[in-house]
Each structure stands twice: as C-alpha cells, then as structure tokens.
Tab-separated table of C-alpha atoms and ligand atoms in Angstrom:
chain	number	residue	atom	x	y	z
A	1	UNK	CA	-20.930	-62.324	-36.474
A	2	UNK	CA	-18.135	-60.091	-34.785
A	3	UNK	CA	-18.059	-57.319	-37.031
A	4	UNK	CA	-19.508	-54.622	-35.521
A	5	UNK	CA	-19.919	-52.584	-38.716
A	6	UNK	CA	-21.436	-55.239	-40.441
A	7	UNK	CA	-24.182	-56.032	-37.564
A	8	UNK	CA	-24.810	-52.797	-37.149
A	9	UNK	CA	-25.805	-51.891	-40.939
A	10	UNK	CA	-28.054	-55.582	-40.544
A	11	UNK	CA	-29.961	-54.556	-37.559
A	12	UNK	CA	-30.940	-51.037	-38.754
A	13	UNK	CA	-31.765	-52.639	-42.207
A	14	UNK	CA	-34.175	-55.524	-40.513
A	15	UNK	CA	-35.316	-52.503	-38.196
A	16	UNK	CA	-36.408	-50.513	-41.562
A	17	UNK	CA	-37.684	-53.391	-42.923
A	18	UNK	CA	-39.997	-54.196	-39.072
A	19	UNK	CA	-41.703	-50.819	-39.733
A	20	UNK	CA	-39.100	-48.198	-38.291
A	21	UNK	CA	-37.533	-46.331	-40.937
A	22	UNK	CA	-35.856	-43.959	-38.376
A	23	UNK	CA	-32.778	-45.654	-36.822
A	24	UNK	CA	-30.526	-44.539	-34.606
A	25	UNK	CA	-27.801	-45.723	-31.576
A	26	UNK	CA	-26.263	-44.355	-28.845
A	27	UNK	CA	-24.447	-45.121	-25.858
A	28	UNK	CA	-25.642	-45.300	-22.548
A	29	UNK	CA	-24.593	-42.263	-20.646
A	30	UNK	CA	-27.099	-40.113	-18.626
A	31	UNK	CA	-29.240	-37.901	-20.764
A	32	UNK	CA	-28.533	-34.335	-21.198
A	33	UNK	CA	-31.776	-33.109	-19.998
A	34	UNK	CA	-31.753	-35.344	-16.933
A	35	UNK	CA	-31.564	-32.345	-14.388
A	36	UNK	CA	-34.183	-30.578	-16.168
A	37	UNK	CA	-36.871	-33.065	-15.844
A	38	UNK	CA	-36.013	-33.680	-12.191
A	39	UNK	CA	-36.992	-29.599	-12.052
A	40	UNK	CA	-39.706	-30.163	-14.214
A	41	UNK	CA	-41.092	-32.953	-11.966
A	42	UNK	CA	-40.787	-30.482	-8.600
A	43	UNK	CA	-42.623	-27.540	-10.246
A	44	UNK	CA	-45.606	-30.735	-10.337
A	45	UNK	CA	-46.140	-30.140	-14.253
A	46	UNK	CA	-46.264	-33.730	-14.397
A	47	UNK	CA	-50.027	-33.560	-12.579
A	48	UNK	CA	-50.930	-36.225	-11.197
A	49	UNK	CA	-48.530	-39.055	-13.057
A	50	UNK	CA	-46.509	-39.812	-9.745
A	51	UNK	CA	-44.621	-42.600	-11.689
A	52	UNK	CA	-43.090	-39.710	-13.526
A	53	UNK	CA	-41.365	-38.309	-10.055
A	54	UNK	CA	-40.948	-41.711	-8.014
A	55	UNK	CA	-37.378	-42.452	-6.671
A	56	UNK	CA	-37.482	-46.148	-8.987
A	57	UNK	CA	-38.219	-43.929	-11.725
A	58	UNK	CA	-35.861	-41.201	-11.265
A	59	UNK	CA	-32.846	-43.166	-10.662
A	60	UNK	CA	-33.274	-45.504	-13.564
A	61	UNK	CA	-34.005	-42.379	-15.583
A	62	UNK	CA	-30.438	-40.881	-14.868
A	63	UNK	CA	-28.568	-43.505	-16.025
A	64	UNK	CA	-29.510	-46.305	-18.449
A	65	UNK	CA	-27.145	-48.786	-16.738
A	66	UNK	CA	-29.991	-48.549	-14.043
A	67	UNK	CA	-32.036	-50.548	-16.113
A	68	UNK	CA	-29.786	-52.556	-17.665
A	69	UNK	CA	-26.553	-53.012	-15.616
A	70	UNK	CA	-24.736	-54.571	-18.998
A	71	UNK	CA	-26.119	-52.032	-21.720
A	72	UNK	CA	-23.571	-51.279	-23.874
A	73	UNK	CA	-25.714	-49.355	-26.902
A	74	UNK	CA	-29.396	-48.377	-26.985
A	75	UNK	CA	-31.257	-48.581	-30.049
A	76	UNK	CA	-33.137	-45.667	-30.513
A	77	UNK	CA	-35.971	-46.109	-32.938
A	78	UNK	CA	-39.020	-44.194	-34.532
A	79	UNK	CA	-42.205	-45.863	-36.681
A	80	UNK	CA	-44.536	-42.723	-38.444
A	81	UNK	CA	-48.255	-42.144	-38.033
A	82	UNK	CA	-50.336	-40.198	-39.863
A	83	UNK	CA	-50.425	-36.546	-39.330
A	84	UNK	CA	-52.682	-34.945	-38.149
A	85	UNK	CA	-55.654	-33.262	-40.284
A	86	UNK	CA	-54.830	-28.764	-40.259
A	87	UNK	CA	-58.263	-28.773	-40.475
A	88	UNK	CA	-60.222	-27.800	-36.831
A	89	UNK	CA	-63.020	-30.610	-35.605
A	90	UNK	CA	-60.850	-33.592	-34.685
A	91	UNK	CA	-61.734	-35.184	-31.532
A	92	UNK	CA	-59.385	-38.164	-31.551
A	93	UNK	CA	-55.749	-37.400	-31.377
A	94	UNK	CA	-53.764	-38.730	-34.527
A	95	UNK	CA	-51.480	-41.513	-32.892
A	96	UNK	CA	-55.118	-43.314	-31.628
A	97	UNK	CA	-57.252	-43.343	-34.069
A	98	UNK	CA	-56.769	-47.551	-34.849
A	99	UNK	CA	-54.472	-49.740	-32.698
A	100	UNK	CA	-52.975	-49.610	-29.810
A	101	UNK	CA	-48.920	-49.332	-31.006
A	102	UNK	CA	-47.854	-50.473	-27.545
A	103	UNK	CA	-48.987	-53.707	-28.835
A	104	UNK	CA	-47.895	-53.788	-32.760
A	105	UNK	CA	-44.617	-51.916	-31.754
A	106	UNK	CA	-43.909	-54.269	-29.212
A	107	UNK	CA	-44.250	-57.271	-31.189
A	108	UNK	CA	-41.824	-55.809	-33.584
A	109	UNK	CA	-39.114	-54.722	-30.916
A	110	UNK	CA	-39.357	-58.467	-29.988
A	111	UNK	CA	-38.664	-59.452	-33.270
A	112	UNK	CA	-35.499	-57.254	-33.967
A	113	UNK	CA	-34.152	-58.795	-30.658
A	114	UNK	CA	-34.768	-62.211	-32.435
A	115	UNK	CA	-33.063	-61.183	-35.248
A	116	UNK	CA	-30.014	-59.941	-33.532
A	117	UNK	CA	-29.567	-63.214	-31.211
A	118	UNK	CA	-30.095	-65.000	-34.322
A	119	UNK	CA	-27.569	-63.671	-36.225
A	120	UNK	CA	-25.087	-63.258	-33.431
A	121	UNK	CA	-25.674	-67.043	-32.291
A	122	UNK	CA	-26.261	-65.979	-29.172
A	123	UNK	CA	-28.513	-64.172	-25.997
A	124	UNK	CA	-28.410	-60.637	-26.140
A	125	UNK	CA	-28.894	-59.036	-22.611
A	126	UNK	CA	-32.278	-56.417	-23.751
A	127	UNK	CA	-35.013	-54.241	-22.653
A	128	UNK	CA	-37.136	-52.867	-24.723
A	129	UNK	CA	-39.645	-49.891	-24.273
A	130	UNK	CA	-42.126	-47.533	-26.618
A	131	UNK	CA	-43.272	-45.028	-24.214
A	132	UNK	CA	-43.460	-47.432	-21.295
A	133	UNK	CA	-40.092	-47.043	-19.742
A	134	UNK	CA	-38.011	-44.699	-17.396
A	135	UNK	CA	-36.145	-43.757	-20.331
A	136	UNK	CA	-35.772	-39.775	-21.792
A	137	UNK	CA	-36.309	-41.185	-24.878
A	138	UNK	CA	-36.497	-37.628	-26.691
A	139	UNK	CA	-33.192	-36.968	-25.462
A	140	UNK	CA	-31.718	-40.441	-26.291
A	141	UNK	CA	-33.022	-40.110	-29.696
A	142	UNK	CA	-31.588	-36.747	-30.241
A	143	UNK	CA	-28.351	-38.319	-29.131
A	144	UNK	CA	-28.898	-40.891	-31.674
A	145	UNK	CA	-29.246	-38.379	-34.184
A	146	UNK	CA	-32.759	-38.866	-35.077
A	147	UNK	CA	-33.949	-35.284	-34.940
A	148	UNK	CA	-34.117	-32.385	-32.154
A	149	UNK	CA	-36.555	-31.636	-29.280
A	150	UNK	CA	-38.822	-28.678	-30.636
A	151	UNK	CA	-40.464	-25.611	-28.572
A	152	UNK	CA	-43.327	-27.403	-28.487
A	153	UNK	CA	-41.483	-30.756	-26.588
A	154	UNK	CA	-41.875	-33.482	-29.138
A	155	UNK	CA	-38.588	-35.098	-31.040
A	156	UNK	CA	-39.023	-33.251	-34.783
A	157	UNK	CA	-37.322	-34.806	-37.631
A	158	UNK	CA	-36.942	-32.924	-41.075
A	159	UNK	CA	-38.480	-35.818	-42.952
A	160	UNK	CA	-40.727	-37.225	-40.887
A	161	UNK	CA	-41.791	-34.157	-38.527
A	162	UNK	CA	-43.186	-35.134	-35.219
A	163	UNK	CA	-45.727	-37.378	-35.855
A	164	UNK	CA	-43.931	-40.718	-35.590
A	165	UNK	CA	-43.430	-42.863	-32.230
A	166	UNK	CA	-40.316	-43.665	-30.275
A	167	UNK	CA	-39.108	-46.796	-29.131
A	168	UNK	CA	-35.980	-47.818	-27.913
A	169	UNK	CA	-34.516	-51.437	-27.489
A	170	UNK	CA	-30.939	-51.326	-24.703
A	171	UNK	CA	-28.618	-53.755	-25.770
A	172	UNK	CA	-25.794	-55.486	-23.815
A	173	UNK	CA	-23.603	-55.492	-26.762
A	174	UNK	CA	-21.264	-53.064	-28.875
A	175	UNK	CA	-22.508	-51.266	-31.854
A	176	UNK	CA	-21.777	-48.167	-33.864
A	177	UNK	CA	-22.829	-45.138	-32.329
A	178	UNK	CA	-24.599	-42.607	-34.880
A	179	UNK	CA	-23.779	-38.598	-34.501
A	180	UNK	CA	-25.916	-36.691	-32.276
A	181	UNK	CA	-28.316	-34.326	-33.603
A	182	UNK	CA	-27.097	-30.784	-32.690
A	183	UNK	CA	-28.521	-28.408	-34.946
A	184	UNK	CA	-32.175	-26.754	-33.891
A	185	UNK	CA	-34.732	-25.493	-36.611
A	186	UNK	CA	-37.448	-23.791	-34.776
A	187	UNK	CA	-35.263	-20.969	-35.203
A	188	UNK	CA	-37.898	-17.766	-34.076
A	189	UNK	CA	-41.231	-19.818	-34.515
A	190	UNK	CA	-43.726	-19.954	-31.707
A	191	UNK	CA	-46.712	-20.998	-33.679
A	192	UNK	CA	-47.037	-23.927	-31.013
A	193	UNK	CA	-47.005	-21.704	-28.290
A	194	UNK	CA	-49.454	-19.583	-29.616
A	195	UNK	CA	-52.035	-22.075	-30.771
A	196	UNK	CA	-51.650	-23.885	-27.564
A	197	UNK	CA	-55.782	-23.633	-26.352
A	198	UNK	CA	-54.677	-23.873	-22.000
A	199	UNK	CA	-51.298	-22.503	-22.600
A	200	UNK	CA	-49.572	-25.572	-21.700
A	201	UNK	CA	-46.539	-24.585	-23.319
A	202	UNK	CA	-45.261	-22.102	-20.885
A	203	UNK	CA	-42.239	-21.306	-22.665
A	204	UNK	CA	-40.256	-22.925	-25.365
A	205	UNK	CA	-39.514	-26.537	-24.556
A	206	UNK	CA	-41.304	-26.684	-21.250
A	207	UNK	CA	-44.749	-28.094	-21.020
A	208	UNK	CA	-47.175	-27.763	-17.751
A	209	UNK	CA	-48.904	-31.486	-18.532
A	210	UNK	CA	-50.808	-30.974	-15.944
A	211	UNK	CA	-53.090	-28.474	-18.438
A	212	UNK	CA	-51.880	-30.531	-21.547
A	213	UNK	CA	-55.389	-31.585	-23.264
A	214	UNK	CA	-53.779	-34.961	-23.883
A	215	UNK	CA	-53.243	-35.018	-19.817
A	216	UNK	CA	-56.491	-34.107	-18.872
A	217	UNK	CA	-58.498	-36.562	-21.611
A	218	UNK	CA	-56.223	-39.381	-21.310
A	219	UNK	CA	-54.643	-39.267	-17.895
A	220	UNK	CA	-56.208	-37.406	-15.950
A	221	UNK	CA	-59.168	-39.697	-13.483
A	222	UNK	CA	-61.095	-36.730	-11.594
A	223	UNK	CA	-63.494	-34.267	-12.560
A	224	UNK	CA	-61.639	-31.597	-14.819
A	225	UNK	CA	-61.326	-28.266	-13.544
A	226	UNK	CA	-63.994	-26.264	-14.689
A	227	UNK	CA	-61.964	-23.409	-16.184
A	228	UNK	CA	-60.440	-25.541	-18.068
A	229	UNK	CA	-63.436	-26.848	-20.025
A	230	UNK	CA	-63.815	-24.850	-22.465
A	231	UNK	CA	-60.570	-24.748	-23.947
A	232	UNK	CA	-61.153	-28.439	-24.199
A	233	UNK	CA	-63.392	-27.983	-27.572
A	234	UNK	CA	-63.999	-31.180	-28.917
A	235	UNK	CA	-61.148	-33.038	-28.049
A	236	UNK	CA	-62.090	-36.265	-26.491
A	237	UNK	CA	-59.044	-38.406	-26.525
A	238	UNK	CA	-55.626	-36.371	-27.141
A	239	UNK	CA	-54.793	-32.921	-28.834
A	240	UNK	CA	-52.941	-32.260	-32.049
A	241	UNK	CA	-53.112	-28.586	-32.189
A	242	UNK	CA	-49.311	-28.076	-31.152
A	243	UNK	CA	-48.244	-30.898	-33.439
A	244	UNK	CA	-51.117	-29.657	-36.566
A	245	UNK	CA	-49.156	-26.069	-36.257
A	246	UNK	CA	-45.755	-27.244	-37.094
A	247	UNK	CA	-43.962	-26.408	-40.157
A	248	UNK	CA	-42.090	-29.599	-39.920
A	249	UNK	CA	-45.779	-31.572	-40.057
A	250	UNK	CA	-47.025	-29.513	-43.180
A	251	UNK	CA	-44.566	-30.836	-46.284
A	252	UNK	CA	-44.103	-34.494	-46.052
A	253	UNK	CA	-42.703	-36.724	-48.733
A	254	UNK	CA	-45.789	-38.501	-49.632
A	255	UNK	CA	-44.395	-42.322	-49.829
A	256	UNK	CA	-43.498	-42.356	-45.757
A	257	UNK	CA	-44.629	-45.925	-44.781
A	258	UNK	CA	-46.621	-45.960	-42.674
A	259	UNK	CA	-47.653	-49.364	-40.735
A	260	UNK	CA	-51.422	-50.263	-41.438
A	261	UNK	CA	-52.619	-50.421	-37.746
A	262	UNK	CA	-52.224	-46.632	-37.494
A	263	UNK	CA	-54.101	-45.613	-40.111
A	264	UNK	CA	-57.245	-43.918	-39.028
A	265	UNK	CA	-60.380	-47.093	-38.293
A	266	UNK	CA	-63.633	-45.779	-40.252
A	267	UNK	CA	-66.119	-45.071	-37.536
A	268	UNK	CA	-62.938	-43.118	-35.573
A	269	UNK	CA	-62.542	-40.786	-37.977
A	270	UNK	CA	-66.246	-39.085	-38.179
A	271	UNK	CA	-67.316	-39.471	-34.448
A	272	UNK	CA	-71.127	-38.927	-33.878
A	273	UNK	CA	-70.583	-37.568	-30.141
A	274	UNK	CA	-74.542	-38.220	-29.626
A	275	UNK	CA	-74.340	-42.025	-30.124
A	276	UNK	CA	-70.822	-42.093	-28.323
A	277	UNK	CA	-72.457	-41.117	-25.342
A	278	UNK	CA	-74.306	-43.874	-25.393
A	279	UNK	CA	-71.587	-46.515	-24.813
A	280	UNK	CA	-72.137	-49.436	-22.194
A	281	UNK	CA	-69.444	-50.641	-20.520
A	282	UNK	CA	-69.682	-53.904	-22.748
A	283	UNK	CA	-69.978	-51.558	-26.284
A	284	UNK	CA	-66.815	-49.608	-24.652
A	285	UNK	CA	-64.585	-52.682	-24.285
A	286	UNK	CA	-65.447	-54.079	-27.163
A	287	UNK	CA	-65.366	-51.309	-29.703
A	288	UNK	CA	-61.538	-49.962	-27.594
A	289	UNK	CA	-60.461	-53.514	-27.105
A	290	UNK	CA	-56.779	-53.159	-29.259
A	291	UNK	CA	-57.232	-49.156	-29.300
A	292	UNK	CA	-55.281	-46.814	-26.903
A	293	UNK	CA	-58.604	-45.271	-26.094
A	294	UNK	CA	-59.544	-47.784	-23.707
A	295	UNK	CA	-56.754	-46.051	-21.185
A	296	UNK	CA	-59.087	-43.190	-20.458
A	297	UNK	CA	-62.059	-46.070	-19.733
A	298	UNK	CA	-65.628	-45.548	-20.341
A	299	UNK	CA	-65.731	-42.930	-17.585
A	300	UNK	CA	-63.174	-41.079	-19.017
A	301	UNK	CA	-64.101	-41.322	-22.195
A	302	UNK	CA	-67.568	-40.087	-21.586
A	303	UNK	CA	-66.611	-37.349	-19.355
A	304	UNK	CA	-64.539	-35.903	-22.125
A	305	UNK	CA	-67.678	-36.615	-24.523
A	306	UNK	CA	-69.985	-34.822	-22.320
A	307	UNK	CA	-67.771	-32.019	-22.473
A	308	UNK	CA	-67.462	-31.843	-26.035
A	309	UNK	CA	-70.912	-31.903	-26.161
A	310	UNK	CA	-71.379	-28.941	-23.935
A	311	UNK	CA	-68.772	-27.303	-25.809
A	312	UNK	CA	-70.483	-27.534	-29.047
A	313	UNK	CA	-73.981	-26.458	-27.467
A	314	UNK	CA	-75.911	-29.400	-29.484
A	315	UNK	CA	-79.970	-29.313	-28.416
A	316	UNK	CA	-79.663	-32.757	-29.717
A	317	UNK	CA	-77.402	-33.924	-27.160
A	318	UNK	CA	-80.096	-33.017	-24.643
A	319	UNK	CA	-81.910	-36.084	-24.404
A	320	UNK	CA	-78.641	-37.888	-23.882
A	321	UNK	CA	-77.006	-36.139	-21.223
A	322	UNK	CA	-80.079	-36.159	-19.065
A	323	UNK	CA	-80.028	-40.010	-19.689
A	324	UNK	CA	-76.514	-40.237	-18.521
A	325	UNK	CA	-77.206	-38.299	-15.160
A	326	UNK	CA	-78.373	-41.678	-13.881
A	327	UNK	CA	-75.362	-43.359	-14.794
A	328	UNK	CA	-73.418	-45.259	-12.241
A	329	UNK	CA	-70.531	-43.171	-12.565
A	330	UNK	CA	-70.115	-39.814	-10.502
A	331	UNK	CA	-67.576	-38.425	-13.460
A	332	UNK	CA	-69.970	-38.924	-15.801
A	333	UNK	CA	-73.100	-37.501	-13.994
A	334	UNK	CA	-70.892	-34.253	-12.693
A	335	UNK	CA	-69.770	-34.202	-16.395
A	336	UNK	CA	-73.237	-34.499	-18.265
A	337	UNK	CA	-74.916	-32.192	-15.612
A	338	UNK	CA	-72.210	-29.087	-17.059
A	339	UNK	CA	-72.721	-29.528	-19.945
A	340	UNK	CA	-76.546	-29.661	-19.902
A	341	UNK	CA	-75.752	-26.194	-18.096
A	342	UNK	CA	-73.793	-25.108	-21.135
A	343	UNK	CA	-76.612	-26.550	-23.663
A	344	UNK	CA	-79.088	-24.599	-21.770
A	345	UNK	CA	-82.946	-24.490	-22.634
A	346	UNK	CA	-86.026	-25.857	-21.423
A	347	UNK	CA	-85.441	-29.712	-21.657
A	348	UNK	CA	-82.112	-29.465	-20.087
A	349	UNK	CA	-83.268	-27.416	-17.256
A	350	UNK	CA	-86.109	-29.706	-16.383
A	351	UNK	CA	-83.853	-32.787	-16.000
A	352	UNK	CA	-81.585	-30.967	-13.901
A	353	UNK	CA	-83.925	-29.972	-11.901
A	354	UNK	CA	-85.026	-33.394	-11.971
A	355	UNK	CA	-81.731	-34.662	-11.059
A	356	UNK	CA	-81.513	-31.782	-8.177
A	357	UNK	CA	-84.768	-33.340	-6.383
A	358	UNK	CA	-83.187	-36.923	-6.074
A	359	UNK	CA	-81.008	-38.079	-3.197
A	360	UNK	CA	-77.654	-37.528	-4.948
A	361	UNK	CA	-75.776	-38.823	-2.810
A	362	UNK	CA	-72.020	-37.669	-4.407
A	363	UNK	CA	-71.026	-34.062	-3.205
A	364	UNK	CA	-69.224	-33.305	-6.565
A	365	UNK	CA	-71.830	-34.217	-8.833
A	366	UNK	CA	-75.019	-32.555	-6.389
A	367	UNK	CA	-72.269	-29.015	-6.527
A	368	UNK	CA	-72.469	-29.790	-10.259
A	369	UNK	CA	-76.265	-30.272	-10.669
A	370	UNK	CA	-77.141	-27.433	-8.553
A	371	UNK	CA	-74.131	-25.010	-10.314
A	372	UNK	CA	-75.865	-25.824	-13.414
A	373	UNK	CA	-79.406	-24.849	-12.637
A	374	UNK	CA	-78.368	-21.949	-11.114
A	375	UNK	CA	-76.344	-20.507	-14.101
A	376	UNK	CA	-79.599	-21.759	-16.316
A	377	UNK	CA	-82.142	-20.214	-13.794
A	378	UNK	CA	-80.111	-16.724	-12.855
T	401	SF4	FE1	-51.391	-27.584	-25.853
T	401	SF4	FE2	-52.768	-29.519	-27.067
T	401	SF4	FE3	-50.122	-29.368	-27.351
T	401	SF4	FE4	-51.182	-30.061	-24.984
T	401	SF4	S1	-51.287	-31.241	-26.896
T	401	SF4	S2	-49.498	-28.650	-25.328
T	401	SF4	S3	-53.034	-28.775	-24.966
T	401	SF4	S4	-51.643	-27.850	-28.052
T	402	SF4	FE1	-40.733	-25.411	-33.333
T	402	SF4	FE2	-42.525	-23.846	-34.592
T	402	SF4	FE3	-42.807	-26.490	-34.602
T	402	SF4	FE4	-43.211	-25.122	-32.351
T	402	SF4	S1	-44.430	-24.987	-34.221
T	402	SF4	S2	-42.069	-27.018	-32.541
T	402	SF4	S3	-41.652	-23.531	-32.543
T	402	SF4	S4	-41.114	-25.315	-35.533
C-alpha cells in the first residue's frame, strides 16, 4: 500500500484498536525544548539519573535521526490509566498499582510494527520506546498534537488529562503529519505548584526531580535526606498529588478504555504498611514480579515503608521496625531506626537502645540509631 493517506488512517485505527486511543505523528526534527533540558540537566535537577545528562543520551535526544538515521515520521502515542483517587491516603502512585506497562505496552508497540510491515509488504526501519528512550517524548507528542506540557510538567490532554502513558514508535517511512498542539490551558492556575508537598515544582514547567517524591521512592538508592521525610507522608512508591490537583484530571468522560493490566490489583489498593514491612526478598519478587514496583527493590521499597510508618506515628508498627533493624540491609536499618525515633515511646526506645549496644558496623545507620535515641531520650 502506497497511499500515504490511506496507511496512515489504518495504522492509527489498529493503534486505537491495540489500546492507544491517543494518536498522533510528527516528523523528526529536534524538539523544541531541547535546549531547555540540556539547562535543566546542568542545574542537576535530574538527581542522581546520570543517563538523563550522558553525552549518548544528549545527542540522540537532540535529534531523532540520532536514533534512527532513516526516520522519516515518529508515531507518537498515549494508552490511559486510571486517575488518581482526590482523596488523601494513597501510597502507591496511580500508573503502578497492577502491571508493569513497559511490558503490556511494549508488546503492543511490537504489534503495530507488525501490522504496518504487514500491510506495506515490507520491513519497516523502527524503534520503539514508552519511557525507555532518549526521546522528549512530551515535546514530540505536543508536536503531534496530542495535548500541551502543563505547569506541573506532564503532557495534559482535554479528554484524557494527564493520566495516560506515552509511547512513541520512529518509523523509516512517510506518513501524515498531524497539527501541533499550540494552545495552553493552565491559563493562571498553580494548584500544582501549590499542593506540591517538597516544592518540586519550582516554577511553572520546571521540576527539581531531584525532590520529586516519585524520584526519591522510585529512583532514588541512598538514604533520603532527612528533611525531606516528612513531606514524604505515606507515599511509598510514586506521588499523585500534582497530577490529583488538576482540573484536567477531575471531569473525565466515563467510557475512556482503559487496558485491564492498569487497573488497580486488590491487595495494592488498601496497603497494610505493618505486614508490608514484613516482605522477604522471596515474598518481594514474587508479589512485584510483572509490577513496576519491583524497580525500587525490596530495600527501596521498605525504606519508603519505614518512612511511612514513621510518618503516620503507628505504636503498632513498633514491633516491626525493631525487627527490621537486624535486617541485612543498611537502608532499611537507617530507615526503620527514624522512624522508631518518630514513633517514639517505651518499646521503641528500648530496641534502639538495643540496636545502639551492638557492633553496628555501618556509619549511616549507627548516626541513625544514635540520632534517634537522642531525640527520644532529650
Ligand atoms: Fe511534587 Fe509529588 Fe508532583 Fe513530585 S509528583 S512534583 S513531589 S506533587
Ligand atoms: Fe496546569 Fe493547574 Fe493542572 Fe498545574 S494543576 S498542570 S497549573 S491546570
């Protein structure tokens, strides 16, 4: 097939039909905001993410024939999740709460490749990415007309709002180019900005990751920095306050399809941050096995529990946390001996006092222990 009408209208219909009811193409000239992230990378908001800032990634980033010397159009697409509760007390960020969508997005990116060699007769030169890629994908999509970039960073649609991922599939042939988006409708709103719990979002449209609550539970390996903990609440994998705020996310239409790996698993949804604590590394893998939660690993994941835990105050986390102080992880120990500082009380000054009279042998987690006891004992 050589008409490049036709194939277009076919690939964004089988694209709808994969699970992607946002569809958009562009061409592959650098992206607009190319210089700004290159700024944004030197100020070191990207933390500690040094693929963000590498040469590789830079160069590739400024131009799309970097990745793919024969693109010719770049498929920019986006498949909904569900939004995220307004009310306060989630723990697990929207997009995570069942599968991983690296895997059931990439499946389907494969599969609209298929499709277009199949009805072309032919290899198609391709690379596809969701979130993996040196790609500005919020600018690519913009350019593809699939929404603008709002104050508060993420690609906002007026149907779908934010809470949808973005994938993107470079092609090495010709197809019909969609209108950029140009219009922006945030217009004087700052609700993200002010709801932000670390300030993050130090002005419109520019985000210091390296505070981000999704940084710090998800990407983040060391111990957090302690005045950031409690503007961590009870987030343990993720934050949706930015996205929970938005106008855009409040009125949806109510039959947005939405692919049945992203719905919200059962036991994900109403998190018993006791038992969680509890996870062996075996109970980890298992229960995270197709999940994106198994990125932060165990000792993430139960360094940002043990915070939570402090942050809520919970006696009954007690017993718990002084458990976990013999764990074989440092983060976890440093983690568990806060927040038994936080907890405060009898029982949780005993085992850190307990804890204070073994040979620790890490520095971090003994300066932990011994901060703890002292706030409880001062
Ligand atoms: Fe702030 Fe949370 Fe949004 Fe990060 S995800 S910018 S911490 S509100
Ligand atoms: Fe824009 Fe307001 Fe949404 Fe922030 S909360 S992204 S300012 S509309």
């Amino acid at each position: 097939m050589r008409d490049k009408k036709e194939l277009t209208r076919k690939v964004k219909q089988e694209a709808n039909r994969l699970g992607f009811p946002l569809v958009g193409i562009t061409t592959p000239e650098s992206p607009e905001h190319f210089d700004f992230y290159q700024e944004w990378c030197a100020a070191g908001f990207h933390g500690t993410m040094g693929w963000m800032a590498s040469k590789r990634a830079s160069e590739r980033r400024s131009d799309p024939k970097n990745i793919l010397p024969e693109c010719e159009s770049i498929l920019m697409l986006g498949s909904p999740y569900p939004s995220p509760s307004p009310t306060a007390g989630e723990k697990i960020a929207a997009y995570a709460g069942n599968q991983d969508y690296h895997e059931i997005l990439g499946e389907r990116l494969q599969r609209l490749v298929h499709f277009l060699e199949e009805t072309l007769g032919e290899a198609v030169p391709n690379r596809w990415y969701t979130d993996t890629g040196p790609v500005l994908e919020r600018d690519l999509a913009q350019r593809a007309g699939l929404g603008w970039i709002g104050k508060n960073t993420t690609l906002i649609n007026k149907e779908f709002g934010s809470t949808f991922f973005l994938a993107e599939i470079l092609l090495g042939i010709k197809l019909d180019p969609d209108p950029p988006f140009l219009s922006q409708h945030c217009g004087t709103c700052t609700r993200c900005l002010d709801a932000c719990p670390t300030g993050s979002l130090i002005a419109p449209y520019t985000l210091d990751a390296s505070r981000c609550i999704s940084y710090l539970t998800i990407e983040y390996r060391e111990m957090i920095p302690l005045e950031l903990r409690h503007l961590l609440g009870d987030w343990i994998f993720g934050c949706d306050i930015c996205q929970q705020v938005c106008p855009w996310n409040q009125q949806k239409p109510e039959d947005i399809e939405i692919l049945d790996g992203f719905f919200p698993r059962e036991e994900l949804s109403n998190i018993d941050l006791v038992e969680e604590m509890k996870l062996s590394q075996d109970a980890f893998s298992a229960k995270f096995k197709n999940s994106p939660i198994k990125r932060a690993k165990r000792k993430g994941y139960l360094r940002n529990i043990a915070i939570a835990l402090g942050n809520q105050k919970s006696k009954a986390a007690v017993s718990v946390l002084a458990a976990v102080l013999q764990d074989q992880e440092p983060l976890i120990r440093g983690h568990a001996a806060w927040a038994l500082g936080e907890i405060g009380g009898e029982k949780a000054q005993k085992s850190l006092a307990d804890a204070a009279f073994q040979d620790e042998k890490n520095p971090q987690v003994k300066e932990e222990i011994l901060r703890a006891l002292n706030n409880l004992t001062k």
